[in-house]
Short mmCIF file of C-alpha atoms (C1' of nucleotides) in Angstrom, two decimals:
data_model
loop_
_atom_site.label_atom_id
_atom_site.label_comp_id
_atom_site.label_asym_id
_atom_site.label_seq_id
_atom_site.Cartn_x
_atom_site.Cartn_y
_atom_site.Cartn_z
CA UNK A 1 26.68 -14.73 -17.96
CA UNK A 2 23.48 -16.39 -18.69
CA UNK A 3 22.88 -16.62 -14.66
CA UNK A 4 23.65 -12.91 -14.34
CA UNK A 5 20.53 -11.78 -17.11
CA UNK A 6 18.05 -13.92 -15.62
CA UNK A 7 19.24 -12.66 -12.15
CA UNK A 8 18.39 -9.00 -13.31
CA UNK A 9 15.23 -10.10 -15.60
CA UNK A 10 14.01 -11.24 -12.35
CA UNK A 11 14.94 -8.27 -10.62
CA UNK A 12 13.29 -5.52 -12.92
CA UNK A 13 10.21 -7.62 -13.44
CA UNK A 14 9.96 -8.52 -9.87
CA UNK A 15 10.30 -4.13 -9.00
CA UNK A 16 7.73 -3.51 -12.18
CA UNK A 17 4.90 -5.34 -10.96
CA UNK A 18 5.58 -4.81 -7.32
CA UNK A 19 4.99 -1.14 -7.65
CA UNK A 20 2.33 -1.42 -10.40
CA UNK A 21 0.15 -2.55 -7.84
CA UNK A 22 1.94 -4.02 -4.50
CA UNK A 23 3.89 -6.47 -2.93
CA UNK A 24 1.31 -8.58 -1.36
CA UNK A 25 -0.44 -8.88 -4.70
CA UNK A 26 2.36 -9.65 -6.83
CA UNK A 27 3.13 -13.47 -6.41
CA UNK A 28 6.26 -15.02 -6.79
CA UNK A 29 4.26 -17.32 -9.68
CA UNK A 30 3.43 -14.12 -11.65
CA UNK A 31 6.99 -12.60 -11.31
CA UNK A 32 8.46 -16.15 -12.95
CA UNK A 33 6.09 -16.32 -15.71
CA UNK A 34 6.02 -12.57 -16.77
CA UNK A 35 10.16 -12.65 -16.48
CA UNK A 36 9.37 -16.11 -18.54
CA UNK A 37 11.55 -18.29 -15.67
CA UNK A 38 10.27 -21.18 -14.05
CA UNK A 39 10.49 -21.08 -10.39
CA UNK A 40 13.46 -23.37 -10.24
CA UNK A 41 15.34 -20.24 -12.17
CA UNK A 42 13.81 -18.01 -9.20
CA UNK A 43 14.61 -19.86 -5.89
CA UNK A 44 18.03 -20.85 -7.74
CA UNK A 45 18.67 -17.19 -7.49
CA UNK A 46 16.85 -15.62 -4.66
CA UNK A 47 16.40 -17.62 -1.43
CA UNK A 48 12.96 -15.62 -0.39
CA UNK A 49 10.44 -13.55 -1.83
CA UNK A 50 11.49 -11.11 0.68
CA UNK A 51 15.34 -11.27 0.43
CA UNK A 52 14.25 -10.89 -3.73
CA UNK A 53 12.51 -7.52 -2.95
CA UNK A 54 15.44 -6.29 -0.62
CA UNK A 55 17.69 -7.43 -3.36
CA UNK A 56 15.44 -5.59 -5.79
CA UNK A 57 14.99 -1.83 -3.62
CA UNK A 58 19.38 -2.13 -3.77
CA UNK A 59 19.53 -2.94 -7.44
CA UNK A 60 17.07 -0.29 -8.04
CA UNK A 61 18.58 2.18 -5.74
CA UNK A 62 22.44 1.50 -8.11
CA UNK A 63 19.98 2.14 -10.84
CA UNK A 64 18.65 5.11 -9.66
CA UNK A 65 21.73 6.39 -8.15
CA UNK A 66 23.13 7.66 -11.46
CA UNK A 67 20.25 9.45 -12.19
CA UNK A 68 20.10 11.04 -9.13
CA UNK A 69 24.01 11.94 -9.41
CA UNK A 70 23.27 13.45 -12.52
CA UNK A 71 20.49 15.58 -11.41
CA UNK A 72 22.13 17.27 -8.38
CA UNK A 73 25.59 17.67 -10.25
CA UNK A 74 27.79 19.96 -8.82
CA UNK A 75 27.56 21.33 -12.57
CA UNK A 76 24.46 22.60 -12.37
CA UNK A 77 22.47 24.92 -10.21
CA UNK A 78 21.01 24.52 -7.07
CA UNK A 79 17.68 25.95 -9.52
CA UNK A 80 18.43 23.27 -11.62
CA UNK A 81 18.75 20.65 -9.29
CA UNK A 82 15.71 21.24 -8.60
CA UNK A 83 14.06 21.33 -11.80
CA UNK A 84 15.69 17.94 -12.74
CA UNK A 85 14.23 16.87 -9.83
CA UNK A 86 10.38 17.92 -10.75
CA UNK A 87 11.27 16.64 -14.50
CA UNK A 88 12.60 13.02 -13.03
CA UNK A 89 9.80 12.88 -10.39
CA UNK A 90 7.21 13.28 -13.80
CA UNK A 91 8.53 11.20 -16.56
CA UNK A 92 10.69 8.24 -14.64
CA UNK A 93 9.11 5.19 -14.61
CA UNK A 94 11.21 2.30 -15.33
CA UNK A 95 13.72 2.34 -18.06
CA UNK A 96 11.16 1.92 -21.39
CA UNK A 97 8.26 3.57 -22.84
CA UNK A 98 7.11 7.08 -23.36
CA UNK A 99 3.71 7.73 -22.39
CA UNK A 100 0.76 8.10 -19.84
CA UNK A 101 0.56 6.50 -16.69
CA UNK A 102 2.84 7.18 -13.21
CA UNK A 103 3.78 4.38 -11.87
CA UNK A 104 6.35 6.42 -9.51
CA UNK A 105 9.41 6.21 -8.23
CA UNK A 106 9.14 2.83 -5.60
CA UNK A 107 11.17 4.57 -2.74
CA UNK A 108 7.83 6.83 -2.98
CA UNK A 109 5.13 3.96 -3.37
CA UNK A 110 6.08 1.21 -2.00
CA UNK A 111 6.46 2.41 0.94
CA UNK A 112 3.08 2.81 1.57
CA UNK A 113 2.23 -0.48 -0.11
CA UNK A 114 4.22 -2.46 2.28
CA UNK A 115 2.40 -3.91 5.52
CA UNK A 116 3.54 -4.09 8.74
CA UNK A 117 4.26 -7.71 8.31
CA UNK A 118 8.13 -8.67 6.53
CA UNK A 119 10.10 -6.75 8.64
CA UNK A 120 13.43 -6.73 6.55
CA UNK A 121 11.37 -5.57 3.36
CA UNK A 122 10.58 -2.39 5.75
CA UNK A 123 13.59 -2.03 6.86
CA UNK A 124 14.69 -2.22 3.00
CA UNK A 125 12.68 0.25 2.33
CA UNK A 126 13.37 3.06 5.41
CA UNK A 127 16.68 2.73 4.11
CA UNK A 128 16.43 3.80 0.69
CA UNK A 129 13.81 6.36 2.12
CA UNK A 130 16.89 7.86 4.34
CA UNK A 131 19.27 7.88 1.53
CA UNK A 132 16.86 9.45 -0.93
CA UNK A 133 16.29 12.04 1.92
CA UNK A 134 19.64 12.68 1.94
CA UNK A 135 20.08 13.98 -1.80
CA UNK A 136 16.63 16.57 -0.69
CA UNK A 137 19.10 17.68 2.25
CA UNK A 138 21.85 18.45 0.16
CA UNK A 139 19.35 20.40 -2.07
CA UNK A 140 18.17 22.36 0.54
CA UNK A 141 21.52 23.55 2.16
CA UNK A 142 22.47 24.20 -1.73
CA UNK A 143 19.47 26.01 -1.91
CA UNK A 144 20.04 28.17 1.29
CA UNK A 145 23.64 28.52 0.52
CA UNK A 146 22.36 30.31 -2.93
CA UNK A 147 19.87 32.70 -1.36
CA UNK A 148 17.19 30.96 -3.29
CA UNK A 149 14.80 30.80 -0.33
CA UNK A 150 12.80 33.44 1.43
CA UNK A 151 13.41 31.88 4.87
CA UNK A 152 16.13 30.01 6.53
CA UNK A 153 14.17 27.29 8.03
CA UNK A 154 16.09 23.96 9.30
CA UNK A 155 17.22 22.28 6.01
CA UNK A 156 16.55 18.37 7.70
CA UNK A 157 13.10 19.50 8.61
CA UNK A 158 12.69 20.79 4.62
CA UNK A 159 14.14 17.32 3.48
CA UNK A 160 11.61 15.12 5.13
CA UNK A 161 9.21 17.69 4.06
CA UNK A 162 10.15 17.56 0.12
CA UNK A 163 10.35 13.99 0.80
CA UNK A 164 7.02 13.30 2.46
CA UNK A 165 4.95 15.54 0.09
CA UNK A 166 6.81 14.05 -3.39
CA UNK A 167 5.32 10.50 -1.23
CA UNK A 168 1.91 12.04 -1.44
CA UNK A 169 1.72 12.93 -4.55
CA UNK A 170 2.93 9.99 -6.40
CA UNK A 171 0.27 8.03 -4.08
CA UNK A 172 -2.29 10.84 -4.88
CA UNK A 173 -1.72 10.40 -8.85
CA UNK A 174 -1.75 6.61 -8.50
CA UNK A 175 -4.99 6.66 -6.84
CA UNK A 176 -6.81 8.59 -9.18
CA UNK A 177 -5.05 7.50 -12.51
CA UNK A 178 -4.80 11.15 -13.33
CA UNK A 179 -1.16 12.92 -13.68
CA UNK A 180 -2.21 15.97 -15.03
CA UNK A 181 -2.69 17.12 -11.24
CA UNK A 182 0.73 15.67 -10.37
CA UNK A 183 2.28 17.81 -13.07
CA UNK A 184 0.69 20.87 -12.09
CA UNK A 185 0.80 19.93 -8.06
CA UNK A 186 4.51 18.61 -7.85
CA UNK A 187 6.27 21.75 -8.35
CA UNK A 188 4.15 24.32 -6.89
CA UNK A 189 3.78 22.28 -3.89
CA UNK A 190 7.89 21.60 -3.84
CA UNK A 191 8.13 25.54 -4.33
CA UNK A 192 5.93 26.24 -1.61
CA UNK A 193 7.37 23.90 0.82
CA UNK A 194 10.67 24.79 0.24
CA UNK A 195 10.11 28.25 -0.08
CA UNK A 196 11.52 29.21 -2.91
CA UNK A 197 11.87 33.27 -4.22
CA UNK A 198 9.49 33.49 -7.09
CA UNK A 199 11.74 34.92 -9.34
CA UNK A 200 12.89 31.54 -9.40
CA UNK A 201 9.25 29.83 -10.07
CA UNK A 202 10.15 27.32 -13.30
CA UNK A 203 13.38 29.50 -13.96
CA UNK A 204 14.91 26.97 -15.93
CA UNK A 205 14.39 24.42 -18.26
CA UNK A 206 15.91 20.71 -16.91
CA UNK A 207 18.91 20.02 -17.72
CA UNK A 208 18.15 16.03 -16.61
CA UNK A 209 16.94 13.74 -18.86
CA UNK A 210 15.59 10.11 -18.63
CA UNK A 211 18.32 7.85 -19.18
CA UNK A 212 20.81 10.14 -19.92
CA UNK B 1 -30.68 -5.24 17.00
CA UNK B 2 -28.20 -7.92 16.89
CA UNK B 3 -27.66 -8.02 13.32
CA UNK B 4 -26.88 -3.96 13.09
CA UNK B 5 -24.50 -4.64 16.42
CA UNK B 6 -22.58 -7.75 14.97
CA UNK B 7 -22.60 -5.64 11.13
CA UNK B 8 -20.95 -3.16 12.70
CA UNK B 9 -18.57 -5.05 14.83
CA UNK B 10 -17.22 -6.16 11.96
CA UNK B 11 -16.95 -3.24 9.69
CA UNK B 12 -14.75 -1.34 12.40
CA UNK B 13 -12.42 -4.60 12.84
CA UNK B 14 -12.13 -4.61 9.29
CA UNK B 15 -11.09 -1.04 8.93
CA UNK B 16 -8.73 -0.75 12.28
CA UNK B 17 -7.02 -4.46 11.07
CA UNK B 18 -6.76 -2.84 6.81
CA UNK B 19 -5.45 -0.07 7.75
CA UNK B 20 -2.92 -1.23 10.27
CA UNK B 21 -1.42 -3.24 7.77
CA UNK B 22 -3.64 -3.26 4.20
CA UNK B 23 -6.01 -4.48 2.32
CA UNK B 24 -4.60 -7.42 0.62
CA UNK B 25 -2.39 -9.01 3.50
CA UNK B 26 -5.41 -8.37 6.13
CA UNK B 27 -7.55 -11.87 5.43
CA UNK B 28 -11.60 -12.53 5.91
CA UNK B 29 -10.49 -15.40 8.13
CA UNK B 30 -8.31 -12.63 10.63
CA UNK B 31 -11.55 -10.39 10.09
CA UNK B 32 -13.99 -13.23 11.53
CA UNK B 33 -11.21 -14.50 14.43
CA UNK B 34 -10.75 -11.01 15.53
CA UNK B 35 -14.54 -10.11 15.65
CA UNK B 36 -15.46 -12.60 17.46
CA UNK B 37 -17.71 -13.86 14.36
CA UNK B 38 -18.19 -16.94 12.14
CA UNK B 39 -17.95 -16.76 8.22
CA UNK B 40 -21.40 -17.49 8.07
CA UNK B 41 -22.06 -14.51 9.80
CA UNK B 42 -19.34 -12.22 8.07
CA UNK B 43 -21.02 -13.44 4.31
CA UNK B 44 -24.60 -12.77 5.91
CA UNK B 45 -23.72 -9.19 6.15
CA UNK B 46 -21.73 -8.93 3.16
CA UNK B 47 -21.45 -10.33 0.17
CA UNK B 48 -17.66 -10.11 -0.33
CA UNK B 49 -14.67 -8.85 0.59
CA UNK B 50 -13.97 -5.92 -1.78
CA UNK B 51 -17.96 -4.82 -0.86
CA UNK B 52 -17.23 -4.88 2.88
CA UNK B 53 -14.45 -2.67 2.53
CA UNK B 54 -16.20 -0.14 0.24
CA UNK B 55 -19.11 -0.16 2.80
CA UNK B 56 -16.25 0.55 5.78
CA UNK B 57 -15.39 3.70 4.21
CA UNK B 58 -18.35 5.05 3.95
CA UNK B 59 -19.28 3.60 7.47
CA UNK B 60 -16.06 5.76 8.44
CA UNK B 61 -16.89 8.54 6.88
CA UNK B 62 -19.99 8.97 8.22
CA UNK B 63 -18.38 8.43 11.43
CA UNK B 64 -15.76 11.35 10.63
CA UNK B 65 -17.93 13.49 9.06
CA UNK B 66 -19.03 14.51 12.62
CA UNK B 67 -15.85 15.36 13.75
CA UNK B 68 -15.03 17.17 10.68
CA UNK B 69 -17.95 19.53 10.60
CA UNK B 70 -16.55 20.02 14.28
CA UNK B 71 -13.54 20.71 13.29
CA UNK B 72 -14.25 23.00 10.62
CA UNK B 73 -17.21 24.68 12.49
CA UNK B 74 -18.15 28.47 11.02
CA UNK B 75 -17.82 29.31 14.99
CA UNK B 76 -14.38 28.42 14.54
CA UNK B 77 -11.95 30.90 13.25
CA UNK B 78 -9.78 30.03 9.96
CA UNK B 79 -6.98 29.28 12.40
CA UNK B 80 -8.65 27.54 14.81
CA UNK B 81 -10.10 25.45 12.40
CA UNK B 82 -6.20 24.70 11.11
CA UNK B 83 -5.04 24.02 14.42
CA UNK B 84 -8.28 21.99 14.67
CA UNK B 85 -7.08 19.84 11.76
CA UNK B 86 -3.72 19.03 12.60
CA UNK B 87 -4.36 18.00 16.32
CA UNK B 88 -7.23 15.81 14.26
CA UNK B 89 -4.50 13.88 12.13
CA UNK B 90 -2.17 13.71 14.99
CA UNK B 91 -4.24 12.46 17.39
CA UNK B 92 -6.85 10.21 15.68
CA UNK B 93 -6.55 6.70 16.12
CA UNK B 94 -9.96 4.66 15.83
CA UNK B 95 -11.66 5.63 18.75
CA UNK B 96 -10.43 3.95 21.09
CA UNK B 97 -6.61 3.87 23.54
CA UNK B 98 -4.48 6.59 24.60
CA UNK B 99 -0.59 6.78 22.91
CA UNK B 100 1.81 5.99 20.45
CA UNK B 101 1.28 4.64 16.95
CA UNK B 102 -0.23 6.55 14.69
CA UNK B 103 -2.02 3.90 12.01
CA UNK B 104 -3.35 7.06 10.58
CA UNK B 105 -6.48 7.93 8.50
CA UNK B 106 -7.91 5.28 6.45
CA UNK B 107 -8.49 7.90 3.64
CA UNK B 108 -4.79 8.65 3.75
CA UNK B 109 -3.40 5.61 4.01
CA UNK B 110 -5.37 2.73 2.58
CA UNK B 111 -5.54 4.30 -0.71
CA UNK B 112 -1.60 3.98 -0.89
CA UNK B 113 -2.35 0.55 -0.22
CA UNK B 114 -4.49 -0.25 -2.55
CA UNK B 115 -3.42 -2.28 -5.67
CA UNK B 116 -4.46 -1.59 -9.36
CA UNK B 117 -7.09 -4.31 -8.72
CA UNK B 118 -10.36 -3.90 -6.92
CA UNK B 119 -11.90 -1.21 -8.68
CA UNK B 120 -15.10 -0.93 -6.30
CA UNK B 121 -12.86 -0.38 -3.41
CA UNK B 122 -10.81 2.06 -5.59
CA UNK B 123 -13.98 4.02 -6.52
CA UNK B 124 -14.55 3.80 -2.71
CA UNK B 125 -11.57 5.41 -1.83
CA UNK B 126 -11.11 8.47 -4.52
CA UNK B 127 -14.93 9.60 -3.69
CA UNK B 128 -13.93 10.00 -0.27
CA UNK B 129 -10.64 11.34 -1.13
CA UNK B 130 -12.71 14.18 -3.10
CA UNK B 131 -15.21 14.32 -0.20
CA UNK B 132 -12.01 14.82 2.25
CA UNK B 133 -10.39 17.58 -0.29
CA UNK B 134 -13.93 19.83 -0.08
CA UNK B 135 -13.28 20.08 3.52
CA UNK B 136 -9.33 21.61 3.02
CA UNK B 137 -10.43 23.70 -0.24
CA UNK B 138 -13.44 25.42 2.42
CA UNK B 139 -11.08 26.28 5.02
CA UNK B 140 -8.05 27.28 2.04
CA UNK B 141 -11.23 29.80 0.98
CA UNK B 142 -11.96 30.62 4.57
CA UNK B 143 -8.26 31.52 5.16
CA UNK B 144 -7.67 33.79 1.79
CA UNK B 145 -11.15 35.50 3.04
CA UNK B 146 -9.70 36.22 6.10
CA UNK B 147 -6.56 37.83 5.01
CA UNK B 148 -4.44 35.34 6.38
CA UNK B 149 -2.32 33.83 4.02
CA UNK B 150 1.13 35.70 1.97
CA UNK B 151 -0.20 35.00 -1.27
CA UNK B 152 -3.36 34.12 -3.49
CA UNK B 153 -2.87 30.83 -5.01
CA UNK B 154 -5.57 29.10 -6.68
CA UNK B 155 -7.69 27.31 -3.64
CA UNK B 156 -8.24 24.37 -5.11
CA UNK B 157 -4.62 23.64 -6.04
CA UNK B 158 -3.82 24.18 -2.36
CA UNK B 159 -6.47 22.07 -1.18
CA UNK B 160 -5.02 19.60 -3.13
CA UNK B 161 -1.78 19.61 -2.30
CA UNK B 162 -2.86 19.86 1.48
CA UNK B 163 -4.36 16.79 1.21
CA UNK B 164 -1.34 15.19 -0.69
CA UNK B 165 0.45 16.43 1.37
CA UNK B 166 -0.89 15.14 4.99
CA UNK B 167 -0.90 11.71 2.74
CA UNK B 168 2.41 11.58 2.26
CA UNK B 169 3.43 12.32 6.18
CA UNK B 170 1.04 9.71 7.25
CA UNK B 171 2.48 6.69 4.73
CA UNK B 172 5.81 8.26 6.38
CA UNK B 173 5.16 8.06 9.92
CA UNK B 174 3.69 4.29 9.25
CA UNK B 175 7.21 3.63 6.82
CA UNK B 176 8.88 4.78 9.81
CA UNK B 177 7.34 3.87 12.80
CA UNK B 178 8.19 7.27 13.93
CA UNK B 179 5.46 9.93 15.04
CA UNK B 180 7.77 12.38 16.50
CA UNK B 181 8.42 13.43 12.92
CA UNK B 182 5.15 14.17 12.25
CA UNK B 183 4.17 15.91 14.98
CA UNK B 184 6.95 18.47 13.74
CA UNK B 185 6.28 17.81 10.03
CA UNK B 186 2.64 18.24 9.63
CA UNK B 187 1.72 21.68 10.95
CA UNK B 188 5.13 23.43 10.01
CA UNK B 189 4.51 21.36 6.16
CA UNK B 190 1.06 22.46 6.28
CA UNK B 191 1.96 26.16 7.04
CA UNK B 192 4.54 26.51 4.33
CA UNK B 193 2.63 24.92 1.77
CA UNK B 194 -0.97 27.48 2.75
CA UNK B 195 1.29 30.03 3.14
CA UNK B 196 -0.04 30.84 6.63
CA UNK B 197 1.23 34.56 8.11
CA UNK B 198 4.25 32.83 10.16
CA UNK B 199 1.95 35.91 13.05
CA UNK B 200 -0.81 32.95 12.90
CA UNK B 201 1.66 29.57 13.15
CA UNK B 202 0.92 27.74 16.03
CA UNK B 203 -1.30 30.77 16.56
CA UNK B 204 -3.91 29.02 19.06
CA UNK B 205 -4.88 26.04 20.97
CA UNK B 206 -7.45 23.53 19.05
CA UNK B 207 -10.92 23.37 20.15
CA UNK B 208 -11.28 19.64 18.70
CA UNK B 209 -10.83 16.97 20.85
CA UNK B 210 -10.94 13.19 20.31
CA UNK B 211 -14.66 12.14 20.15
CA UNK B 212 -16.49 15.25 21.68
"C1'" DC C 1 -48.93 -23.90 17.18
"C1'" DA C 2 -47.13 -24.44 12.47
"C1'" DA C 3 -44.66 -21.75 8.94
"C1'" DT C 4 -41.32 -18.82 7.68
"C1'" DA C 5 -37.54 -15.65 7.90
"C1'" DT C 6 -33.43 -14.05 10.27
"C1'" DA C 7 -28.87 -14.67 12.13
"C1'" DC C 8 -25.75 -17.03 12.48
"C1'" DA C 9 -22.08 -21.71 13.00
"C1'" DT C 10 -19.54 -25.48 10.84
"C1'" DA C 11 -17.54 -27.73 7.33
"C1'" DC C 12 -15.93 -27.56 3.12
"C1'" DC C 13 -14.49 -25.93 -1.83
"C1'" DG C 14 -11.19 -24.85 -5.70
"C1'" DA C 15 -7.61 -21.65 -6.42
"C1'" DT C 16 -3.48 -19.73 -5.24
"C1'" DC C 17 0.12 -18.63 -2.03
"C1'" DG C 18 5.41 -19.09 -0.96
"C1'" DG C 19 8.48 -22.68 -1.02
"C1'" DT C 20 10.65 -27.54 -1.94
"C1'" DT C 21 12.02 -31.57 -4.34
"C1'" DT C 22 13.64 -33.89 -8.06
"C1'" DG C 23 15.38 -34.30 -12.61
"C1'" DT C 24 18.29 -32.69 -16.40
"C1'" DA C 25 20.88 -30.13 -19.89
"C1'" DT C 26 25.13 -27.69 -20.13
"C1'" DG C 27 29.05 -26.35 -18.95
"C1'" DT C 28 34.07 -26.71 -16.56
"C1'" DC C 29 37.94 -28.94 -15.07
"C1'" DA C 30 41.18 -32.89 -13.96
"C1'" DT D 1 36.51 -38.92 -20.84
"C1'" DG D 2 34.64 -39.17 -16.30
"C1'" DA D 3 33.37 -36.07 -12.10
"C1'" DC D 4 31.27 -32.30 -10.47
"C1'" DA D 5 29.01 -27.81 -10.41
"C1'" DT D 6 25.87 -24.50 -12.46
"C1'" DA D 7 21.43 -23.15 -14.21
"C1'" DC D 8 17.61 -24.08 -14.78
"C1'" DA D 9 12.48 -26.93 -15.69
"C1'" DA D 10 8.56 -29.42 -13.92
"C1'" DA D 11 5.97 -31.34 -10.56
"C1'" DC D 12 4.55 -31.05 -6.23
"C1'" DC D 13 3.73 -29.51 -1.08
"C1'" DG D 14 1.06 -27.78 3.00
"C1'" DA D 15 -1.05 -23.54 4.16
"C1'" DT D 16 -4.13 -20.09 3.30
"C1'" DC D 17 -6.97 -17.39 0.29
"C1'" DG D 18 -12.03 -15.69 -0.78
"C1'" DG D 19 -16.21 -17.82 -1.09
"C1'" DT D 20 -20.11 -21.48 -0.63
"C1'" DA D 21 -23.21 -25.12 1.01
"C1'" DT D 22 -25.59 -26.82 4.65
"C1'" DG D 23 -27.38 -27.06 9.19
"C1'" DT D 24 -29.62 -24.86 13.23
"C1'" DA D 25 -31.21 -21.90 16.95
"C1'" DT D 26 -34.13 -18.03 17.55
"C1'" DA D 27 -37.48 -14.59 16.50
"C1'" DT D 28 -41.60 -13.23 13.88
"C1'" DT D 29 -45.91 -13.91 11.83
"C1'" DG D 30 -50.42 -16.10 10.22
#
DNA sequence: CAATATACATACCGATCGGTTTGTATGTCA
DNA sequence: TGACATACAAACCGATCGGTATGTATATTG
């Protein structure tokens, strides 16, 4: 039981400082001594750096998977959906704390931290990108189902375009350390995009909430 | 005449090797090797790392700048200067070759990148972030002036979210290693978020090309 | 022509990288 | 109680990192 805590210690420290800044910069040293392991404890449980990050996006993506559940609940709205989806994209971070800073959903940083180099971290990566797309498609056929749109434009071409532009402005707020632009940018850019009525413009209040 | 050739030699390696993969993984050694240069030479020119990237952007911008004011010429209509755009960010490369991958705009991409660290080359980056965003937020002005958008917004949100925006497609098409996406994504994503007339989409033929 | 500055090349530095080896404390099971 | 596996700790490895120290060939200047 003690092997499975230090497993996951290593796995939500490792994810932390990866997308705090990225995963060249993070070394495997600074992952063992912030998760307070020695690197015996690390290469006892992960054979590579690499094959620790893959292992990392999936335990993340279990994590996150419940959240995202939650948020596009058959329960709720397709409106609400997407509201829970603006109010998770602006307050999750990982787990603890309450305040300032973005660090972003990793599907949605990462990505663009990665280099070409370590091709099974990319490949980690495009697939947790493709299965996050998945939960915008769902949204968007929800959406069009609803008559919440002004258009019927192809849903899969809406999905990568939701997903794409969320990407940018997580990278955007990261950049400049400011999140008041985020807040004020990530919806009316999603409502634009998606091309939503404007009687529906913040309709709702969330019905998501972090952790819940 | 040596000096300026070799300086800039390397500051165009240095930006086509950073932002084909980034700015941590991307070494001085590789930088030297590929430029046909010794360290002696690259530490003549520079005095580190973090400074030789800071002076590549601005090296590149200057560089773009020329193609921007093209792009965004007053001859040019609103539209033209939108179509102008996207063939810009599908097309350019770094000077030089003919197909495929798209490694994208530095200002797009490199600041995903970027780490926490570094906060020269962060500076770097935001300041020609903001210098980019003046360029959208013109032609968002130039568009509403010319009675070609459905709605009013607030310019400099949607210059803002226009830029996020083409960030987010280029991290994507890199993530992916896909450009067909993007050649579908960008103008249609750009469209819907202006709120371009769907009379003016795909409304003309750019009168940018690569270099002129 | 000597003196000096420029533009590099070569060799090297300590630090850090991902990863390995070895040792050991603590179980678990026969 | 002895045998073996698990879960680490500590020390160490070659490679590579950004950066420096030193040497030299060439151009410029007095």
């Amino acid at each position: 039981m003690a092997e499975l805590e230090t497993r996951e210690r290593i796995l939500e420290t490792a994810l932390e400082l990866i997308w705090q800044s990225n995963y060249n910069s993070v070394g495997v040293n600074e992952i063992c001594k912030q998760t307070g392991v020695s690197k015996g404890a690390f290469y006892h449980h992960f054979e590579s750096k690499a094959s620790l990050f893959c292992e990392a996006t999936r335990y993340y993506w279990t994590a996150i998977k419940h959240d995202l559940d939650a948020i596009f609940s058959p329960l709720n709205t397709p409106i609400q959906q997407l509201e829970n989806l603006i109010a998770f994209l602006l307050t999750a971070k990982l787990g603890d704390k309450d305040a300032d800073e973005i660090h972003g959903c990793p599907f949605f940083t990462a990505g663009a931290q990665i280099g070409i180099d370590e091709k099974e971290v990319q490949i980690a990566l495009r697939d947790i990108s493709e299965k996050a797309i998945q939960y915008d498609f769902a949204l968007v056929k929800a959406l069009q189902a609803g008559d919440y749109l002004v258009d019927k434009e192809d849903p899969e071409l809406l999905a990568r375009l939701i997903y794409q532009f969320i990407h940018g402005v997580m990278s955007f707020s990261q950049l400049c350390g400011d999140t008041d632009y985020s807040r004020q940018d990530m919806p009316r850019g999603l409502y634009r995009l998606i091309g939503l009525k404007r009687e529906f413009w913040f309709a709702t209040t969330p019905t998501w909430k972090i952790g819940a």
